[in-house]
Amino acid sequence: MDSLPTRTNGTNASRGAQASPPPKGIYVPVPTFFAKEGTSAYDAVTPPLDLETQTEHSLFLVKGGIKGLVILGSTGEAIFLRSEERKELIASQRKALDDAGYKDRPIIAGTATQQIDDTLQLVKESKEAGAEYAMVLGPGYFAPSTSQLGIQKWFEAVADRSVLPVMIYHYPGVTNNLYIAPSTFEKLAAHPNIVGTKLSHGIIDDQTLIAANPRIDHEHFYVFTGLGQNLLPVLTIGGVAAIDGLAGVFPRIVVRLFRIYNDSAAKGTTKKDIDEMRLLQYRICEGEKLVAAWGVVGIKEALARVWDMGSKTGGRLPLAGGFQDGEKEWSKWAEVYQGLKKLEEQFKAEGKES
């Protein structure tokens, strides 16, 4: 179940073929890097892509044990990119991974449109650029008036016609609080071209009702948490892993928790394993507070300050500018992030995650 789909053969659910989910592991919703202030290419309104830093970050992640990349999700500022930029970004990172010997690391491309044909066009372009999966955000514009049947039919229409296997992206925070019920997930999980979900909310009982549902084929439909602070509890209820923002800064730390859980489950979990997992989850939760408070702005700030990667002010409007009071705000997080950096470097020296 953990093999990548063949890149040259698109999935066509209408033929009855059942698509495979992405390989189990920790994924990162990568930020999109833009040209820094002060460079010749910089434009304050629409700074161009910085593909050099994008590639630096991608390789930093996969060398740290990250299983694959989610490009053009919410953290990737997808709604601010033109179609040509989307294709250029995906293609550049597919080539960078392949050239560096990471052909086995899939790219999951995000879509965030309301209209079915527009969504399908983005999926088609993503596949042509080298993506292996599509992570499709729910249509939230009319969320208060949208029924569960309407949500089900919308995703089924996309999946029926999609040339890539589809993952459902459930993020109420950016979809006008659109709610997708566990019962709706149960129906959608039966679709041959819907292979999983990213649940970016903290409703642990709903996560349980999806990840532990005995009526869902969990070899075909994978549940990922979008919150690293929920990783350990989600693993215990049947989720496979996380698509996590903090892992974009400290990949080895999040990967280590995932691996300890799976290794200990295979050999027999000891008290030492439990203590180590609890401590790692605690450290992850400390770091995730910045991600929860600031989203992509905080992730870019952390990458620039901790690893000198990208720019603290590297977003597009209205996210350009970073923290409004940079030094004062960072001082709230600096101690935690320096501690996480030391732990990340310790794990790198041990060499277990790459």
mmCIF file of C-alpha atoms in Angstrom:
data_model
loop_
_atom_site.group_PDB
_atom_site.id
_atom_site.type_symbol
_atom_site.label_atom_id
_atom_site.label_comp_id
_atom_site.label_asym_id
_atom_site.label_seq_id
_atom_site.Cartn_x
_atom_site.Cartn_y
_atom_site.Cartn_z
ATOM 1 C CA MET A 1 0.000 0.000 0.000
ATOM 2 C CA ASP A 2 2.966 2.336 0.441
ATOM 3 C CA SER A 3 4.154 2.463 -3.169
ATOM 4 C CA LEU A 4 3.822 5.607 -5.258
ATOM 5 C CA PRO A 5 1.380 5.673 -8.162
ATOM 6 C CA THR A 6 2.943 5.520 -11.606
ATOM 7 C CA ARG A 7 3.521 9.109 -12.680
ATOM 8 C CA THR A 8 2.603 8.543 -16.298
ATOM 9 C CA ASN A 9 -0.763 6.910 -15.633
ATOM 10 C CA GLY A 10 -3.491 9.107 -14.197
ATOM 11 C CA THR A 11 -6.162 7.625 -12.004
ATOM 12 C CA ASN A 12 -9.620 7.345 -13.550
ATOM 13 C CA ALA A 13 -12.151 6.279 -10.959
ATOM 14 C CA SER A 14 -14.871 5.840 -13.578
ATOM 15 C CA ARG A 15 -13.011 2.730 -14.779
ATOM 16 C CA GLY A 16 -13.311 1.246 -11.292
ATOM 17 C CA ALA A 17 -9.593 1.263 -10.520
ATOM 18 C CA GLN A 18 -8.822 1.748 -6.825
ATOM 19 C CA ALA A 19 -6.070 4.247 -6.177
ATOM 20 C CA SER A 20 -3.453 3.735 -3.477
ATOM 21 C CA PRO A 21 -2.868 6.214 -0.636
ATOM 22 C CA PRO A 22 0.472 7.980 -0.248
ATOM 23 C CA PRO A 23 3.220 6.170 1.686
ATOM 24 C CA LYS A 24 2.883 6.391 5.454
ATOM 25 C CA GLY A 25 5.120 8.951 7.108
ATOM 26 C CA ILE A 26 5.465 12.572 8.118
ATOM 27 C CA TYR A 27 4.693 15.131 5.412
ATOM 28 C CA VAL A 28 5.266 18.872 5.450
ATOM 29 C CA PRO A 29 2.926 21.535 4.067
ATOM 30 C CA VAL A 30 5.780 23.615 2.742
ATOM 31 C CA PRO A 31 5.736 27.406 2.665
ATOM 32 C CA THR A 32 6.234 29.061 -0.703
ATOM 33 C CA PHE A 33 9.374 31.169 -0.710
ATOM 34 C CA PHE A 34 9.459 34.537 -2.426
ATOM 35 C CA ALA A 35 12.308 36.879 -3.310
ATOM 36 C CA LYS A 36 13.768 38.751 -0.355
ATOM 37 C CA GLU A 37 13.582 42.478 0.204
ATOM 38 C CA GLY A 38 16.662 44.200 -1.145
ATOM 39 C CA THR A 39 17.225 41.779 -4.036
ATOM 40 C CA SER A 40 16.960 42.954 -7.632
ATOM 41 C CA ALA A 41 13.954 40.703 -8.245
ATOM 42 C CA TYR A 42 11.952 41.975 -5.288
ATOM 43 C CA ASP A 43 8.527 43.511 -5.808
ATOM 44 C CA ALA A 44 6.668 44.672 -2.714
ATOM 45 C CA VAL A 45 3.250 43.743 -4.121
ATOM 46 C CA THR A 46 3.994 40.461 -5.898
ATOM 47 C CA PRO A 47 7.513 39.221 -5.149
ATOM 48 C CA PRO A 48 8.543 36.425 -7.535
ATOM 49 C CA LEU A 49 9.180 32.855 -6.481
ATOM 50 C CA ASP A 50 12.519 32.048 -4.849
ATOM 51 C CA LEU A 51 13.058 28.553 -6.225
ATOM 52 C CA GLU A 52 16.620 28.336 -4.919
ATOM 53 C CA THR A 53 15.449 28.639 -1.309
ATOM 54 C CA GLN A 54 12.457 26.413 -2.078
ATOM 55 C CA THR A 55 14.807 23.647 -3.181
ATOM 56 C CA GLU A 56 17.106 24.210 -0.203
ATOM 57 C CA HIS A 57 14.132 23.730 2.101
ATOM 58 C CA SER A 58 12.807 20.676 0.246
ATOM 59 C CA LEU A 59 16.149 18.887 0.507
ATOM 60 C CA PHE A 60 16.513 19.915 4.151
ATOM 61 C CA LEU A 61 13.204 18.172 4.813
ATOM 62 C CA VAL A 62 13.747 14.908 2.969
ATOM 63 C CA LYS A 63 17.240 14.557 4.433
ATOM 64 C CA GLY A 64 15.528 14.858 7.820
ATOM 65 C CA GLY A 65 13.269 11.888 7.111
ATOM 66 C CA ILE A 66 10.208 13.652 5.704
ATOM 67 C CA LYS A 67 8.252 11.223 3.522
ATOM 68 C CA GLY A 68 6.872 13.777 1.049
ATOM 69 C CA LEU A 69 5.875 17.378 0.417
ATOM 70 C CA VAL A 70 2.511 19.078 0.322
ATOM 71 C CA ILE A 71 2.979 21.986 -2.078
ATOM 72 C CA LEU A 72 0.418 24.777 -2.429
ATOM 73 C CA GLY A 73 -1.616 24.041 0.642
ATOM 74 C CA SER A 74 -2.670 26.746 3.079
ATOM 75 C CA THR A 75 0.891 27.139 4.358
ATOM 76 C CA GLY A 76 2.008 27.458 0.734
ATOM 77 C CA GLU A 77 -0.138 30.577 0.213
ATOM 78 C CA ALA A 78 -1.737 28.784 -2.745
ATOM 79 C CA ILE A 79 -4.488 31.338 -3.194
ATOM 80 C CA PHE A 80 -1.877 34.027 -3.976
ATOM 81 C CA LEU A 81 -0.175 32.160 -6.843
ATOM 82 C CA ARG A 82 -0.989 32.313 -10.540
ATOM 83 C CA SER A 83 -1.473 29.118 -12.533
ATOM 84 C CA GLU A 84 1.919 29.371 -14.239
ATOM 85 C CA GLU A 85 3.621 29.891 -10.886
ATOM 86 C CA ARG A 86 1.891 26.797 -9.471
ATOM 87 C CA LYS A 87 3.199 24.660 -12.321
ATOM 88 C CA GLU A 88 6.692 26.137 -12.077
ATOM 89 C CA LEU A 89 6.832 25.541 -8.332
ATOM 90 C CA ILE A 90 5.700 21.907 -8.485
ATOM 91 C CA ALA A 91 7.891 21.062 -11.480
ATOM 92 C CA SER A 92 10.985 22.621 -9.924
ATOM 93 C CA GLN A 93 10.613 20.662 -6.707
ATOM 94 C CA ARG A 94 9.843 17.377 -8.439
ATOM 95 C CA LYS A 95 13.019 17.809 -10.462
ATOM 96 C CA ALA A 96 15.030 18.828 -7.393
ATOM 97 C CA LEU A 97 13.907 15.745 -5.461
ATOM 98 C CA ASP A 98 14.515 13.432 -8.414
ATOM 99 C CA ASP A 99 17.967 14.872 -9.149
ATOM 100 C CA ALA A 100 18.978 14.458 -5.491
ATOM 101 C CA GLY A 101 17.942 10.784 -5.445
ATOM 102 C CA TYR A 102 14.537 11.198 -3.768
ATOM 103 C CA LYS A 103 12.266 9.944 -6.523
ATOM 104 C CA ASP A 104 10.338 7.976 -3.899
ATOM 105 C CA ARG A 105 9.157 11.122 -2.055
ATOM 106 C CA PRO A 106 5.731 12.078 -3.412
ATOM 107 C CA ILE A 107 4.428 15.568 -3.993
ATOM 108 C CA ILE A 108 0.861 16.242 -2.901
ATOM 109 C CA ALA A 109 -0.510 19.346 -4.615
ATOM 110 C CA GLY A 110 -3.154 21.464 -2.918
ATOM 111 C CA THR A 111 -6.237 22.991 -4.497
ATOM 112 C CA ALA A 112 -8.374 25.688 -2.896
ATOM 113 C CA THR A 113 -11.090 26.555 -5.387
ATOM 114 C CA GLN A 114 -14.868 26.469 -5.037
ATOM 115 C CA GLN A 115 -15.764 25.423 -8.559
ATOM 116 C CA ILE A 116 -15.457 21.784 -9.613
ATOM 117 C CA ASP A 117 -14.086 22.393 -13.120
ATOM 118 C CA ASP A 118 -11.496 24.847 -11.767
ATOM 119 C CA THR A 119 -10.446 22.277 -9.186
ATOM 120 C CA LEU A 120 -10.085 19.604 -11.843
ATOM 121 C CA GLN A 121 -8.014 21.935 -14.019
ATOM 122 C CA LEU A 122 -5.627 22.606 -11.128
ATOM 123 C CA VAL A 123 -5.352 18.874 -10.481
ATOM 124 C CA LYS A 124 -4.591 18.234 -14.162
ATOM 125 C CA GLU A 125 -1.910 20.927 -14.226
ATOM 126 C CA SER A 126 -0.446 19.615 -10.977
ATOM 127 C CA LYS A 127 -0.122 16.120 -12.430
ATOM 128 C CA GLU A 128 1.516 17.480 -15.577
ATOM 129 C CA ALA A 129 4.014 19.320 -13.364
ATOM 130 C CA GLY A 130 4.912 16.153 -11.449
ATOM 131 C CA ALA A 131 2.558 15.826 -8.478
ATOM 132 C CA GLU A 132 1.355 12.353 -7.487
ATOM 133 C CA TYR A 133 -1.651 13.281 -5.333
ATOM 134 C CA ALA A 134 -4.165 16.120 -4.990
ATOM 135 C CA MET A 135 -5.183 17.507 -1.599
ATOM 136 C CA VAL A 136 -8.551 19.152 -2.203
ATOM 137 C CA LEU A 137 -9.843 21.784 0.199
ATOM 138 C CA GLY A 138 -13.565 21.705 0.949
ATOM 139 C CA PRO A 139 -15.787 24.349 -0.709
ATOM 140 C CA GLY A 140 -16.484 26.728 2.158
ATOM 141 C CA TYR A 141 -17.917 29.893 0.605
ATOM 142 C CA PHE A 142 -21.501 28.872 1.385
ATOM 143 C CA ALA A 143 -20.579 26.772 4.417
ATOM 144 C CA PRO A 144 -23.590 27.773 6.570
ATOM 145 C CA SER A 145 -25.961 26.619 3.815
ATOM 146 C CA THR A 146 -24.073 23.553 2.632
ATOM 147 C CA SER A 147 -25.536 20.164 3.522
ATOM 148 C CA GLN A 148 -23.522 17.035 4.208
ATOM 149 C CA LEU A 149 -25.016 15.504 1.061
ATOM 150 C CA GLY A 150 -23.851 18.540 -0.919
ATOM 151 C CA ILE A 151 -20.315 18.137 0.452
ATOM 152 C CA GLN A 152 -20.356 14.432 -0.367
ATOM 153 C CA LYS A 153 -21.550 14.989 -3.931
ATOM 154 C CA TRP A 154 -19.011 17.798 -4.483
ATOM 155 C CA PHE A 155 -16.052 15.642 -3.490
ATOM 156 C CA GLU A 156 -17.395 12.640 -5.407
ATOM 157 C CA ALA A 157 -17.735 14.753 -8.556
ATOM 158 C CA VAL A 158 -14.116 15.896 -8.193
ATOM 159 C CA ALA A 159 -12.852 12.377 -7.456
ATOM 160 C CA ASP A 160 -14.803 10.855 -10.365
ATOM 161 C CA ARG A 161 -12.976 13.101 -12.829
ATOM 162 C CA SER A 162 -9.628 13.687 -11.144
ATOM 163 C CA VAL A 163 -6.494 12.454 -12.889
ATOM 164 C CA LEU A 164 -4.797 12.145 -9.485
ATOM 165 C CA PRO A 165 -5.836 10.300 -6.316
ATOM 166 C CA VAL A 166 -7.669 12.719 -4.040
ATOM 167 C CA MET A 167 -7.130 13.524 -0.391
ATOM 168 C CA ILE A 168 -9.817 15.511 1.434
ATOM 169 C CA TYR A 169 -8.447 18.594 3.147
ATOM 170 C CA HIS A 170 -10.663 19.487 6.106
ATOM 171 C CA TYR A 171 -9.578 22.813 7.580
ATOM 172 C CA PRO A 172 -12.534 24.723 9.050
ATOM 173 C CA GLY A 173 -10.254 27.658 9.903
ATOM 174 C CA VAL A 174 -9.867 28.629 6.232
ATOM 175 C CA THR A 175 -13.212 27.348 4.888
ATOM 176 C CA ASN A 176 -15.709 29.540 6.719
ATOM 177 C CA ASN A 177 -16.042 26.813 9.385
ATOM 178 C CA LEU A 178 -17.289 24.269 6.865
ATOM 179 C CA TYR A 179 -18.000 21.079 8.806
ATOM 180 C CA ILE A 180 -17.503 17.639 7.280
ATOM 181 C CA ALA A 181 -19.120 15.044 9.516
ATOM 182 C CA PRO A 182 -17.535 11.661 10.277
ATOM 183 C CA SER A 183 -20.534 10.012 8.608
ATOM 184 C CA THR A 184 -19.728 11.932 5.410
ATOM 185 C CA PHE A 185 -16.112 10.803 5.588
ATOM 186 C CA GLU A 186 -17.327 7.215 5.896
ATOM 187 C CA LYS A 187 -19.205 7.565 2.587
ATOM 188 C CA LEU A 188 -16.370 9.373 0.827
ATOM 189 C CA ALA A 189 -13.777 6.840 2.026
ATOM 190 C CA ALA A 190 -15.556 4.202 -0.082
ATOM 191 C CA HIS A 191 -14.792 6.105 -3.299
ATOM 192 C CA PRO A 192 -12.022 4.323 -5.264
ATOM 193 C CA ASN A 193 -10.199 7.577 -6.040
ATOM 194 C CA ILE A 194 -10.370 9.135 -2.558
ATOM 195 C CA VAL A 195 -7.388 7.850 -0.602
ATOM 196 C CA GLY A 196 -7.258 9.823 2.624
ATOM 197 C CA THR A 197 -7.720 13.042 4.503
ATOM 198 C CA LYS A 198 -5.814 15.755 6.308
ATOM 199 C CA LEU A 199 -7.768 16.806 9.383
ATOM 200 C CA SER A 200 -6.646 20.285 10.423
ATOM 201 C CA HIS A 201 -8.812 20.641 13.482
ATOM 202 C CA GLY A 202 -8.547 19.484 17.083
ATOM 203 C CA ILE A 203 -11.869 17.667 17.386
ATOM 204 C CA ILE A 204 -10.420 14.430 18.731
ATOM 205 C CA ASP A 205 -13.745 12.596 18.912
ATOM 206 C CA ASP A 206 -14.408 13.279 15.208
ATOM 207 C CA GLN A 207 -10.872 12.169 14.392
ATOM 208 C CA THR A 208 -11.540 8.949 16.299
ATOM 209 C CA LEU A 209 -14.845 8.379 14.529
ATOM 210 C CA ILE A 210 -12.962 8.517 11.224
ATOM 211 C CA ALA A 211 -9.595 6.908 12.000
ATOM 212 C CA ALA A 212 -11.043 4.056 14.085
ATOM 213 C CA ASN A 213 -14.246 3.493 12.103
ATOM 214 C CA PRO A 214 -14.509 -0.268 11.413
ATOM 215 C CA ARG A 215 -16.658 0.424 8.336
ATOM 216 C CA ILE A 216 -13.812 2.301 6.611
ATOM 217 C CA ASP A 217 -11.141 0.371 4.709
ATOM 218 C CA HIS A 218 -8.063 1.840 6.368
ATOM 219 C CA GLU A 219 -5.724 0.162 3.908
ATOM 220 C CA HIS A 220 -7.275 2.355 1.219
ATOM 221 C CA PHE A 221 -8.151 5.517 3.172
ATOM 222 C CA TYR A 222 -5.448 7.087 5.371
ATOM 223 C CA VAL A 223 -6.116 9.625 8.101
ATOM 224 C CA PHE A 224 -3.433 12.273 8.655
ATOM 225 C CA THR A 225 -3.662 14.883 11.351
ATOM 226 C CA GLY A 226 -2.786 18.385 10.231
ATOM 227 C CA LEU A 227 -1.685 19.224 13.769
ATOM 228 C CA GLY A 228 1.612 17.865 15.048
ATOM 229 C CA GLN A 229 0.420 18.592 18.577
ATOM 230 C CA ASN A 230 -2.110 15.772 18.041
ATOM 231 C CA LEU A 231 0.295 13.296 16.465
ATOM 232 C CA LEU A 232 0.650 10.793 19.315
ATOM 233 C CA PRO A 233 -3.060 10.625 20.206
ATOM 234 C CA VAL A 234 -4.013 10.357 16.531
ATOM 235 C CA LEU A 235 -1.591 7.483 16.011
ATOM 236 C CA THR A 236 -3.174 5.616 18.912
ATOM 237 C CA ILE A 237 -6.667 5.858 17.381
ATOM 238 C CA GLY A 238 -5.669 4.638 13.922
ATOM 239 C CA GLY A 239 -4.333 7.695 12.124
ATOM 240 C CA VAL A 240 -1.253 7.001 10.021
ATOM 241 C CA ALA A 241 0.820 10.175 10.575
ATOM 242 C CA ALA A 242 0.835 13.968 10.283
ATOM 243 C CA ILE A 243 1.045 16.646 7.614
ATOM 244 C CA ASP A 244 2.564 19.170 9.954
ATOM 245 C CA GLY A 245 3.836 22.738 9.856
ATOM 246 C CA LEU A 246 6.359 22.465 12.703
ATOM 247 C CA ALA A 247 7.993 19.560 10.858
ATOM 248 C CA GLY A 248 8.903 22.137 8.233
ATOM 249 C CA VAL A 249 11.285 23.655 10.784
ATOM 250 C CA PHE A 250 12.265 20.592 12.838
ATOM 251 C CA PRO A 251 11.677 17.542 10.642
ATOM 252 C CA ARG A 252 13.721 15.051 12.661
ATOM 253 C CA ILE A 253 11.866 15.753 15.888
ATOM 254 C CA VAL A 254 8.445 15.009 14.425
ATOM 255 C CA VAL A 255 9.757 12.044 12.427
ATOM 256 C CA ARG A 256 11.379 10.642 15.584
ATOM 257 C CA LEU A 257 8.033 10.523 17.410
ATOM 258 C CA PHE A 258 6.393 8.817 14.425
ATOM 259 C CA ARG A 259 9.166 6.224 14.197
ATOM 260 C CA ILE A 260 9.328 5.456 17.911
ATOM 261 C CA TYR A 261 5.587 4.849 17.936
ATOM 262 C CA ASN A 262 5.681 2.472 14.970
ATOM 263 C CA ASP A 263 8.886 0.692 16.027
ATOM 264 C CA SER A 264 7.614 0.173 19.562
ATOM 265 C CA ALA A 265 4.234 -1.037 18.327
ATOM 266 C CA ALA A 266 6.016 -3.665 16.231
ATOM 267 C CA LYS A 267 8.356 -4.940 18.954
ATOM 268 C CA GLY A 268 6.274 -4.304 22.057
ATOM 269 C CA THR A 269 5.948 -0.903 23.710
ATOM 270 C CA THR A 270 7.973 -0.391 26.874
ATOM 271 C CA LYS A 271 7.634 2.230 29.595
ATOM 272 C CA LYS A 272 10.815 3.811 28.236
ATOM 273 C CA ASP A 273 9.137 4.125 24.825
ATOM 274 C CA ILE A 274 6.053 5.723 26.374
ATOM 275 C CA ASP A 275 8.124 8.192 28.384
ATOM 276 C CA GLU A 276 10.168 9.157 25.323
ATOM 277 C CA MET A 277 7.069 9.593 23.155
ATOM 278 C CA ARG A 278 5.355 11.713 25.782
ATOM 279 C CA LEU A 279 8.391 13.962 26.107
ATOM 280 C CA LEU A 280 8.695 14.368 22.337
ATOM 281 C CA GLN A 281 5.002 15.162 22.053
ATOM 282 C CA TYR A 282 5.412 17.746 24.802
ATOM 283 C CA ARG A 283 8.307 19.404 22.991
ATOM 284 C CA ILE A 284 6.354 19.399 19.735
ATOM 285 C CA CYS A 285 3.361 20.980 21.460
ATOM 286 C CA GLU A 286 5.589 23.758 22.801
ATOM 287 C CA GLY A 287 6.773 24.571 19.283
ATOM 288 C CA GLU A 288 3.351 24.254 17.713
ATOM 289 C CA LYS A 289 2.052 27.176 19.793
ATOM 290 C CA LEU A 290 3.855 29.549 17.414
ATOM 291 C CA VAL A 291 2.410 27.767 14.361
ATOM 292 C CA ALA A 292 -1.103 27.904 15.826
ATOM 293 C CA ALA A 293 -0.759 31.604 16.623
ATOM 294 C CA TRP A 294 0.881 32.798 13.414
ATOM 295 C CA GLY A 295 0.478 30.112 10.743
ATOM 296 C CA VAL A 296 2.704 30.509 7.699
ATOM 297 C CA VAL A 297 3.972 33.876 8.973
ATOM 298 C CA GLY A 298 5.338 32.158 12.086
ATOM 299 C CA ILE A 299 6.806 29.249 10.122
ATOM 300 C CA LYS A 300 8.700 31.601 7.821
ATOM 301 C CA GLU A 301 9.874 33.665 10.777
ATOM 302 C CA ALA A 302 11.167 30.531 12.497
ATOM 303 C CA LEU A 303 12.921 29.178 9.394
ATOM 304 C CA ALA A 304 14.693 32.501 8.854
ATOM 305 C CA ARG A 305 15.715 32.947 12.495
ATOM 306 C CA VAL A 306 16.610 29.350 13.351
ATOM 307 C CA TRP A 307 18.178 28.147 10.079
ATOM 308 C CA ASP A 308 18.757 31.408 8.132
ATOM 309 C CA MET A 309 16.478 30.044 5.419
ATOM 310 C CA GLY A 310 14.263 32.438 3.489
ATOM 311 C CA SER A 311 13.028 35.804 4.689
ATOM 312 C CA LYS A 312 11.150 36.825 7.843
ATOM 313 C CA THR A 313 9.077 39.166 5.659
ATOM 314 C CA GLY A 314 8.763 36.816 2.715
ATOM 315 C CA GLY A 315 5.010 36.511 2.180
ATOM 316 C CA ARG A 316 2.721 38.109 -0.362
ATOM 317 C CA LEU A 317 0.184 40.697 0.635
ATOM 318 C CA PRO A 318 -1.651 40.687 2.963
ATOM 319 C CA LEU A 319 0.843 38.374 4.723
ATOM 320 C CA ALA A 320 3.938 40.371 3.786
ATOM 321 C CA GLY A 321 5.899 41.927 6.620
ATOM 322 C CA GLY A 322 6.194 39.074 9.095
ATOM 323 C CA PHE A 323 5.669 39.813 12.771
ATOM 324 C CA GLN A 324 4.442 43.370 13.339
ATOM 325 C CA ASP A 325 6.842 43.796 16.246
ATOM 326 C CA GLY A 326 9.509 41.322 15.216
ATOM 327 C CA GLU A 327 12.009 41.237 18.058
ATOM 328 C CA LYS A 328 9.440 41.603 20.815
ATOM 329 C CA GLU A 329 7.218 38.868 19.387
ATOM 330 C CA TRP A 330 10.118 36.500 18.680
ATOM 331 C CA SER A 331 11.360 36.917 22.241
ATOM 332 C CA LYS A 332 8.236 35.031 23.358
ATOM 333 C CA TRP A 333 9.298 31.985 21.354
ATOM 334 C CA ALA A 334 13.088 32.151 21.164
ATOM 335 C CA GLU A 335 13.877 29.939 24.176
ATOM 336 C CA VAL A 336 11.584 27.123 23.044
ATOM 337 C CA TYR A 337 12.859 27.278 19.480
ATOM 338 C CA GLN A 338 16.520 27.313 20.483
ATOM 339 C CA GLY A 339 15.843 24.241 22.598
ATOM 340 C CA LEU A 340 14.146 22.519 19.669
ATOM 341 C CA LYS A 341 17.066 23.451 17.423
ATOM 342 C CA LYS A 342 19.499 21.747 19.819
ATOM 343 C CA LEU A 343 17.324 18.638 19.848
ATOM 344 C CA GLU A 344 17.066 18.644 16.050
ATOM 345 C CA GLU A 345 20.844 18.920 15.773
ATOM 346 C CA GLN A 346 21.265 16.094 18.287
ATOM 347 C CA PHE A 347 19.027 13.844 16.201
ATOM 348 C CA LYS A 348 20.893 14.833 13.043
ATOM 349 C CA ALA A 349 24.183 13.831 14.646
ATOM 350 C CA GLU A 350 22.677 10.463 15.556
ATOM 351 C CA GLY A 351 21.820 9.975 11.879
ATOM 352 C CA LYS A 352 18.662 7.907 12.319
ATOM 353 C CA GLU A 353 16.106 9.943 10.399
ATOM 354 C CA SER A 354 17.537 10.450 6.913
#
